[in-house]
Structures are given as structure tokens and as C-alpha cells.
mmCIF file of C-alpha atoms in Angstrom:
data_model
loop_
_atom_site.group_PDB
_atom_site.id
_atom_site.type_symbol
_atom_site.label_atom_id
_atom_site.label_comp_id
_atom_site.label_asym_id
_atom_site.label_seq_id
_atom_site.Cartn_x
_atom_site.Cartn_y
_atom_site.Cartn_z
ATOM 1 C CA MET A 1 -16.724 -18.396 -15.159
ATOM 2 C CA MET A 2 -17.195 -19.866 -18.631
ATOM 3 C CA GLU A 3 -19.095 -16.793 -19.795
ATOM 4 C CA ALA A 4 -16.363 -14.553 -18.381
ATOM 5 C CA GLY A 5 -13.808 -16.352 -20.549
ATOM 6 C CA LEU A 6 -11.638 -17.461 -17.648
ATOM 7 C CA PHE A 7 -10.857 -20.800 -19.323
ATOM 8 C CA TYR A 8 -8.834 -19.346 -22.212
ATOM 9 C CA GLY A 9 -5.146 -20.233 -21.871
ATOM 10 C CA ARG A 10 -2.133 -19.345 -23.986
ATOM 11 C CA THR A 11 -0.885 -21.217 -27.040
ATOM 12 C CA LYS A 12 0.582 -24.667 -26.441
ATOM 13 C CA SER A 13 4.102 -23.448 -27.227
ATOM 14 C CA ARG A 14 3.923 -20.708 -24.557
ATOM 15 C CA THR A 15 2.525 -22.817 -21.726
ATOM 16 C CA HIS A 16 4.839 -23.321 -18.760
ATOM 17 C CA PRO A 17 5.474 -27.046 -18.077
ATOM 18 C CA LYS A 18 4.375 -26.680 -14.451
ATOM 19 C CA MET A 19 1.001 -25.281 -15.544
ATOM 20 C CA ARG A 20 0.062 -28.423 -17.463
ATOM 21 C CA PRO A 21 -1.756 -29.979 -14.471
ATOM 22 C CA PHE A 22 -4.167 -27.006 -14.665
ATOM 23 C CA VAL A 23 -4.935 -27.620 -18.359
ATOM 24 C CA SER A 24 -7.950 -29.704 -19.389
ATOM 25 C CA GLY A 25 -7.419 -29.726 -23.155
ATOM 26 C CA THR A 26 -6.718 -27.655 -26.266
ATOM 27 C CA ARG A 27 -8.800 -25.585 -28.646
ATOM 28 C CA ASN A 28 -7.359 -24.189 -31.893
ATOM 29 C CA ASN A 29 -3.805 -24.639 -30.558
ATOM 30 C CA PHE A 30 -4.681 -22.792 -27.331
ATOM 31 C CA HIS A 31 -4.714 -24.543 -23.994
ATOM 32 C CA VAL A 32 -7.984 -24.670 -22.066
ATOM 33 C CA ILE A 33 -7.745 -24.021 -18.327
ATOM 34 C CA ASP A 34 -9.495 -26.530 -16.071
ATOM 35 C CA LEU A 35 -12.027 -24.348 -14.237
ATOM 36 C CA VAL A 36 -12.642 -27.032 -11.608
ATOM 37 C CA LYS A 37 -9.032 -26.555 -10.537
ATOM 38 C CA THR A 38 -9.481 -22.794 -10.774
ATOM 39 C CA MET A 39 -12.365 -23.025 -8.292
ATOM 40 C CA THR A 40 -10.228 -25.143 -5.966
ATOM 41 C CA ALA A 41 -7.462 -22.540 -6.172
ATOM 42 C CA LEU A 42 -9.968 -19.764 -5.468
ATOM 43 C CA GLY A 43 -11.103 -21.592 -2.352
ATOM 44 C CA THR A 44 -7.526 -21.896 -1.091
ATOM 45 C CA ALA A 45 -6.807 -18.236 -1.847
ATOM 46 C CA THR A 46 -10.017 -17.211 -0.088
ATOM 47 C CA LYS A 47 -8.848 -18.815 3.159
ATOM 48 C CA ILE A 48 -5.571 -16.870 3.349
ATOM 49 C CA ILE A 49 -7.273 -13.604 2.360
ATOM 50 C CA ARG A 50 -9.921 -14.081 5.055
ATOM 51 C CA GLU A 51 -7.245 -14.847 7.626
ATOM 52 C CA LYS A 52 -5.264 -11.705 6.830
ATOM 53 C CA VAL A 53 -8.281 -9.380 6.652
ATOM 54 C CA GLU A 54 -9.857 -10.747 9.839
ATOM 55 C CA ASN A 55 -6.566 -9.980 11.587
ATOM 56 C CA GLY A 56 -6.642 -6.384 10.375
ATOM 57 C CA LYS A 57 -4.011 -6.704 7.659
ATOM 58 C CA ALA A 58 -4.160 -4.807 4.373
ATOM 59 C CA VAL A 59 -4.204 -6.451 0.958
ATOM 60 C CA LEU A 60 -2.079 -4.686 -1.652
ATOM 61 C CA PHE A 61 -3.774 -5.040 -5.055
ATOM 62 C CA VAL A 62 -1.472 -5.050 -8.081
ATOM 63 C CA GLY A 63 -2.627 -4.868 -11.685
ATOM 64 C CA THR A 64 -0.583 -2.832 -14.144
ATOM 65 C CA THR A 65 -1.822 -4.162 -17.492
ATOM 66 C CA SER A 66 -4.326 -2.149 -19.515
ATOM 67 C CA VAL A 67 -7.092 -4.724 -18.948
ATOM 68 C CA ALA A 68 -6.464 -5.079 -15.199
ATOM 69 C CA LYS A 69 -5.743 -1.585 -13.896
ATOM 70 C CA GLY A 70 -9.344 -0.343 -14.010
ATOM 71 C CA ALA A 71 -10.751 -3.245 -11.995
ATOM 72 C CA ILE A 72 -7.851 -3.118 -9.525
ATOM 73 C CA ALA A 73 -8.252 0.624 -8.939
ATOM 74 C CA GLU A 74 -11.992 0.122 -8.450
ATOM 75 C CA ILE A 75 -11.760 -2.657 -5.847
ATOM 76 C CA ALA A 76 -9.001 -0.852 -3.956
ATOM 77 C CA LYS A 77 -11.112 2.295 -3.777
ATOM 78 C CA GLU A 78 -14.254 0.401 -2.726
ATOM 79 C CA LEU A 79 -12.409 -1.433 0.038
ATOM 80 C CA ALA A 80 -10.055 1.412 1.033
ATOM 81 C CA MET A 81 -7.080 -0.830 0.306
ATOM 82 C CA PRO A 82 -3.736 0.107 -1.305
ATOM 83 C CA SER A 83 -3.105 -0.571 -4.986
ATOM 84 C CA VAL A 84 -0.520 -0.308 -7.750
ATOM 85 C CA THR A 85 -1.915 0.193 -11.249
ATOM 86 C CA VAL A 86 1.089 1.826 -12.914
ATOM 87 C CA ARG A 87 4.648 0.560 -13.251
ATOM 88 C CA TRP A 88 5.808 -1.124 -10.048
ATOM 89 C CA LEU A 89 8.297 1.097 -8.250
ATOM 90 C CA GLY A 90 11.340 -0.943 -7.250
ATOM 91 C CA GLY A 91 11.725 -1.056 -3.483
ATOM 92 C CA THR A 92 8.038 -0.525 -2.720
ATOM 93 C CA LEU A 93 8.258 -3.443 -0.293
ATOM 94 C CA THR A 94 11.974 -4.135 0.129
ATOM 95 C CA ASN A 95 12.859 -0.490 0.747
ATOM 96 C CA PHE A 96 9.616 0.521 2.421
ATOM 97 C CA LYS A 97 11.232 3.029 4.800
ATOM 98 C CA VAL A 98 12.544 5.164 1.931
ATOM 99 C CA ILE A 99 9.256 4.817 0.026
ATOM 100 C CA THR A 100 7.390 6.004 3.137
ATOM 101 C CA GLU A 101 9.656 9.055 3.348
ATOM 102 C CA ARG A 102 8.876 9.884 -0.292
ATOM 103 C CA ILE A 103 5.151 9.458 0.351
ATOM 104 C CA ASN A 104 5.364 11.798 3.355
ATOM 105 C CA HIS A 105 7.138 14.344 1.152
ATOM 106 C CA PHE A 106 4.319 13.988 -1.384
ATOM 107 C CA LYS A 107 1.690 14.526 1.324
ATOM 108 C CA LYS A 108 3.532 17.586 2.613
ATOM 109 C CA LEU A 109 3.593 19.174 -0.842
ATOM 110 C CA LYS A 110 -0.111 18.433 -1.365
ATOM 111 C CA ASN A 111 -1.046 19.913 1.988
ATOM 112 C CA GLU A 112 1.075 22.965 1.316
ATOM 113 C CA LYS A 113 -0.656 23.481 -2.013
ATOM 114 C CA ALA A 114 -4.132 22.979 -0.507
ATOM 115 C CA SER A 115 -3.446 25.527 2.240
ATOM 116 C CA GLY A 116 -2.146 28.143 -0.186
ATOM 117 C CA GLY A 117 1.411 27.721 1.043
ATOM 118 C CA LEU A 118 2.827 27.705 -2.480
ATOM 119 C CA GLU A 119 1.978 31.383 -2.918
ATOM 120 C CA LYS A 120 5.239 32.320 -1.198
ATOM 121 C CA TYR A 121 7.158 30.877 -4.159
ATOM 122 C CA THR A 122 7.749 32.531 -7.515
ATOM 123 C CA LYS A 123 5.581 31.565 -10.464
ATOM 124 C CA LYS A 124 8.430 29.530 -11.935
ATOM 125 C CA GLU A 125 8.997 27.716 -8.639
ATOM 126 C CA ARG A 126 5.275 26.921 -8.351
ATOM 127 C CA VAL A 127 5.305 25.361 -11.815
ATOM 128 C CA VAL A 128 8.215 23.120 -10.794
ATOM 129 C CA ILE A 129 6.518 22.133 -7.513
ATOM 130 C CA ASN A 130 3.191 21.404 -9.234
ATOM 131 C CA ARG A 131 4.959 19.166 -11.737
ATOM 132 C CA GLU A 132 6.627 17.362 -8.853
ATOM 133 C CA ILE A 133 3.233 16.860 -7.176
ATOM 134 C CA GLU A 134 1.792 15.445 -10.414
ATOM 135 C CA ARG A 135 4.747 13.080 -10.797
ATOM 136 C CA LEU A 136 4.479 11.851 -7.211
ATOM 137 C CA GLU A 137 0.700 11.497 -7.619
ATOM 138 C CA ARG A 138 1.232 9.047 -10.473
ATOM 139 C CA MET A 139 3.786 7.106 -8.438
ATOM 140 C CA PHE A 140 2.198 7.010 -4.998
ATOM 141 C CA SER A 141 -1.528 7.776 -5.163
ATOM 142 C CA GLY A 142 -2.498 4.117 -4.780
ATOM 143 C CA ILE A 143 -0.245 3.482 -1.774
ATOM 144 C CA GLU A 144 -0.509 6.897 -0.141
ATOM 145 C CA GLY A 145 -2.399 5.460 2.832
ATOM 146 C CA MET A 146 -0.226 2.353 3.252
ATOM 147 C CA ASN A 147 1.430 3.042 6.605
ATOM 148 C CA GLU A 148 2.880 -0.441 7.031
ATOM 149 C CA LEU A 149 3.781 -3.409 4.884
ATOM 150 C CA PRO A 150 0.697 -5.247 3.597
ATOM 151 C CA GLY A 151 -0.309 -8.626 4.937
ATOM 152 C CA LEU A 152 -0.805 -10.020 1.448
ATOM 153 C CA LEU A 153 -0.223 -9.199 -2.215
ATOM 154 C CA PHE A 154 -3.043 -9.825 -4.708
ATOM 155 C CA VAL A 155 -1.823 -9.797 -8.299
ATOM 156 C CA ILE A 156 -3.567 -9.909 -11.656
ATOM 157 C CA ASP A 157 -1.134 -11.262 -14.285
ATOM 158 C CA ALA A 158 1.870 -12.741 -12.508
ATOM 159 C CA LYS A 159 4.019 -12.428 -15.639
ATOM 160 C CA ALA A 160 3.579 -8.653 -15.691
ATOM 161 C CA SER A 161 4.258 -8.323 -11.951
ATOM 162 C CA GLU A 162 7.386 -10.416 -11.466
ATOM 163 C CA THR A 163 9.279 -7.653 -9.635
ATOM 164 C CA ALA A 164 6.431 -7.129 -7.164
ATOM 165 C CA ILE A 165 6.236 -10.878 -6.547
ATOM 166 C CA ARG A 166 9.996 -11.146 -5.960
ATOM 167 C CA GLU A 167 9.874 -8.295 -3.438
ATOM 168 C CA ALA A 168 6.940 -9.855 -1.589
ATOM 169 C CA LYS A 169 8.747 -13.182 -1.458
ATOM 170 C CA LYS A 170 11.866 -11.506 -0.064
ATOM 171 C CA MET A 171 9.814 -9.790 2.651
ATOM 172 C CA GLY A 172 7.867 -12.927 3.557
ATOM 173 C CA ILE A 173 4.561 -11.515 2.281
ATOM 174 C CA PRO A 174 2.253 -14.205 0.809
ATOM 175 C CA VAL A 175 1.092 -13.719 -2.777
ATOM 176 C CA VAL A 176 -2.218 -14.621 -4.399
ATOM 177 C CA ALA A 177 -1.764 -14.330 -8.157
ATOM 178 C CA VAL A 178 -4.128 -14.796 -11.068
ATOM 179 C CA MET A 179 -1.974 -16.293 -13.803
ATOM 180 C CA ASN A 180 -2.388 -17.710 -17.260
ATOM 181 C CA THR A 181 -0.693 -20.828 -18.586
ATOM 182 C CA GLU A 182 2.628 -19.148 -19.471
ATOM 183 C CA SER A 183 3.463 -18.477 -15.793
ATOM 184 C CA ASP A 184 5.174 -20.703 -13.233
ATOM 185 C CA PRO A 185 2.643 -21.567 -10.494
ATOM 186 C CA ASN A 186 5.518 -22.275 -8.097
ATOM 187 C CA SER A 187 6.591 -18.619 -8.261
ATOM 188 C CA VAL A 188 3.793 -17.605 -5.862
ATOM 189 C CA ASP A 189 2.191 -18.992 -2.717
ATOM 190 C CA TYR A 190 -1.382 -19.139 -4.008
ATOM 191 C CA PRO A 191 -1.662 -19.402 -7.814
ATOM 192 C CA VAL A 192 -5.088 -18.996 -9.405
ATOM 193 C CA PRO A 193 -5.043 -20.364 -12.981
ATOM 194 C CA ALA A 194 -7.289 -18.197 -15.140
ATOM 195 C CA ASN A 195 -7.313 -15.963 -18.186
ATOM 196 C CA ASP A 196 -5.673 -12.732 -17.010
ATOM 197 C CA ARG A 197 -6.224 -10.872 -20.281
ATOM 198 C CA SER A 198 -10.018 -10.874 -20.264
ATOM 199 C CA GLU A 199 -11.501 -7.677 -18.858
ATOM 200 C CA LYS A 200 -14.788 -9.446 -18.175
ATOM 201 C CA GLY A 201 -12.962 -12.302 -16.466
ATOM 202 C CA ILE A 202 -10.872 -9.956 -14.347
ATOM 203 C CA HIS A 203 -14.008 -8.168 -13.153
ATOM 204 C CA TRP A 204 -15.526 -11.543 -12.234
ATOM 205 C CA LEU A 205 -12.462 -12.425 -10.151
ATOM 206 C CA VAL A 206 -12.217 -9.000 -8.545
ATOM 207 C CA ASN A 207 -15.904 -9.111 -7.552
ATOM 208 C CA TYR A 208 -15.379 -12.587 -6.096
ATOM 209 C CA PHE A 209 -12.520 -11.414 -3.888
ATOM 210 C CA GLU A 210 -14.297 -8.182 -2.984
ATOM 211 C CA ARG A 211 -17.133 -10.248 -1.503
ATOM 212 C CA THR A 212 -14.588 -12.361 0.361
ATOM 213 C CA ILE A 213 -12.963 -9.308 1.940
ATOM 214 C CA ARG A 214 -16.288 -7.717 2.883
ATOM 215 C CA GLU A 215 -17.413 -10.954 4.539
ATOM 216 C CA ALA A 216 -14.098 -11.220 6.402
ATOM 217 C CA ARG A 217 -14.476 -7.665 7.685
ATOM 218 C CA GLN A 218 -18.014 -8.369 8.872
ATOM 219 C CA GLU A 219 -16.804 -11.487 10.671
ATOM 220 C CA ALA A 220 -14.024 -9.504 12.333
ATOM 221 C CA MET A 221 -16.555 -6.877 13.466
ATOM 222 C CA LYS A 222 -18.853 -9.551 14.925
ATOM 223 C CA ARG A 223 -15.982 -11.074 16.882
ATOM 224 C CA LYS A 224 -15.005 -7.660 18.173
ATOM 225 C CA GLU A 225 -18.588 -6.938 19.294
ATOM 226 C CA VAL A 226 -18.868 -10.291 21.064
ATOM 227 C CA LYS A 227 -15.557 -9.700 22.810
ATOM 228 C CA THR A 228 -16.693 -6.221 23.902
ATOM 229 C CA GLN A 229 -20.058 -7.462 25.199
ATOM 230 C CA THR A 230 -18.677 -10.485 27.057
ATOM 231 C CA PRO A 231 -17.919 -9.508 30.674
ATOM 232 C CA GLU A 232 -14.564 -10.484 32.068
ATOM 233 C CA LYS A 233 -14.665 -13.286 34.610
ATOM 234 C CA LYS A 234 -13.432 -12.277 38.024
ATOM 235 C CA PRO A 235 -10.833 -14.609 39.492
ATOM 236 C CA GLU A 236 -12.195 -16.932 42.155
ATOM 237 C CA ARG A 237 -10.960 -16.414 45.704
#
């Protein structure tokens, strides 16, 4: 964690008052994050993530900053989970029905293109439709397979994802958020104090939670196998 640079906070003047309990000192006018408390926060976040995954719920990964989007896209792809790595689309959670309709429209256009169905249109019309597909691809590619609201939101950089966090809160969806010292830890359910601007640090955190999710899935599979193999007891007469 030290080598990944997760202890680097923001300048003293930018630190949120409620983040001070997570600060262990200062270095060159920058606050230093207490990594012991970061590990405690990771442990707490791990429990809720395990609970959701073991119960078959999806985790929606959100990371729209330049340093976070690559790692977020990677973990989402590896785990077949939904993600948002571009600008958060308002209503993604609070207006999910309409978003789902737009995603279905996107899928329909893609399928039509793949099957050669666009050939019935004029060249000019095909250009317009292809542009529409490209636009919808940018908007929805990460959540294309999200058929229901996620069980949990995982955010890198709470400050950059305030709209997503507000929507999750409104819908009763718990939020695990990696946040630096300028954020309010009370704005989310499970704050993880850490440097959210370090690419190396973000990869460390993402790998940590990827292992957690894989372990939770394995545990869920074991429970399912045991349940399948255990014969039902016949009622006594």
C-alpha cells in the first residue's frame, strides 16, 4: 500500500474536516492518510461486497477520471460486471426504466446492423444510424448487460462521482467509495480513505476487490453445490 502511494492525501487547506480522523500527519503541506484505518475500511467494505455477490447481486463499478477508467473497465470486463467509465448519465439508477428502454433500442440497432438489416436504408440514412450506434455505444456499453438495479455501487474518486452517489443513495443502493481527504466520508455508506489519483494505487485497490469478488463467487458456488447434493428430509409419519 505504501509503494502504491495510497497514503498521499490532499493539501491541508483542501481536506474535509470529517476526514481528519483518517489523517496520520502532514508532509510538505499535504496530509498523509493513515493506512491502518484504510485497511480497517477495506475490511468493512469487503464484508458488504461479499454479502451482495454471494446473494447474486451485481456490483456497478464507477470510475470516470483519466487515472481510474482503465482499471475500472478492466475489472468489470474480467468479472462480467457493469461499469461506467465515461460521464455519468443522469437517471442511470433513478430513472432505470427509461435507461433500460434506451439500452434495448441500442441493442436492436446493433443487431440490425450485424444481420445486414441496415441495407434497406439509403446511404445517408445508414450514416445517421451508424452515428447513433456509436453515440449509444459510448453511453451504454458498460451497462448494456445490466438488466436490473445493482446491489452495490463501487466508486473510485467520490468527488468526481457525486451524481452517481446521490442516485444510489436515493434508490437505497449501498456505496463503497475510494476517496481522498477532500471528500466527506459521511456522503457514502462505506468510505475507503486512499489516494484516488494514483494509477498504481487504483490498480492495487481494484485487484484487492477483484479477489474479494472471485472468492465470494466461489463461496456461493460451494453453497449451491452442497445444497444440491444434500437430500431433502422426508417428513416423519
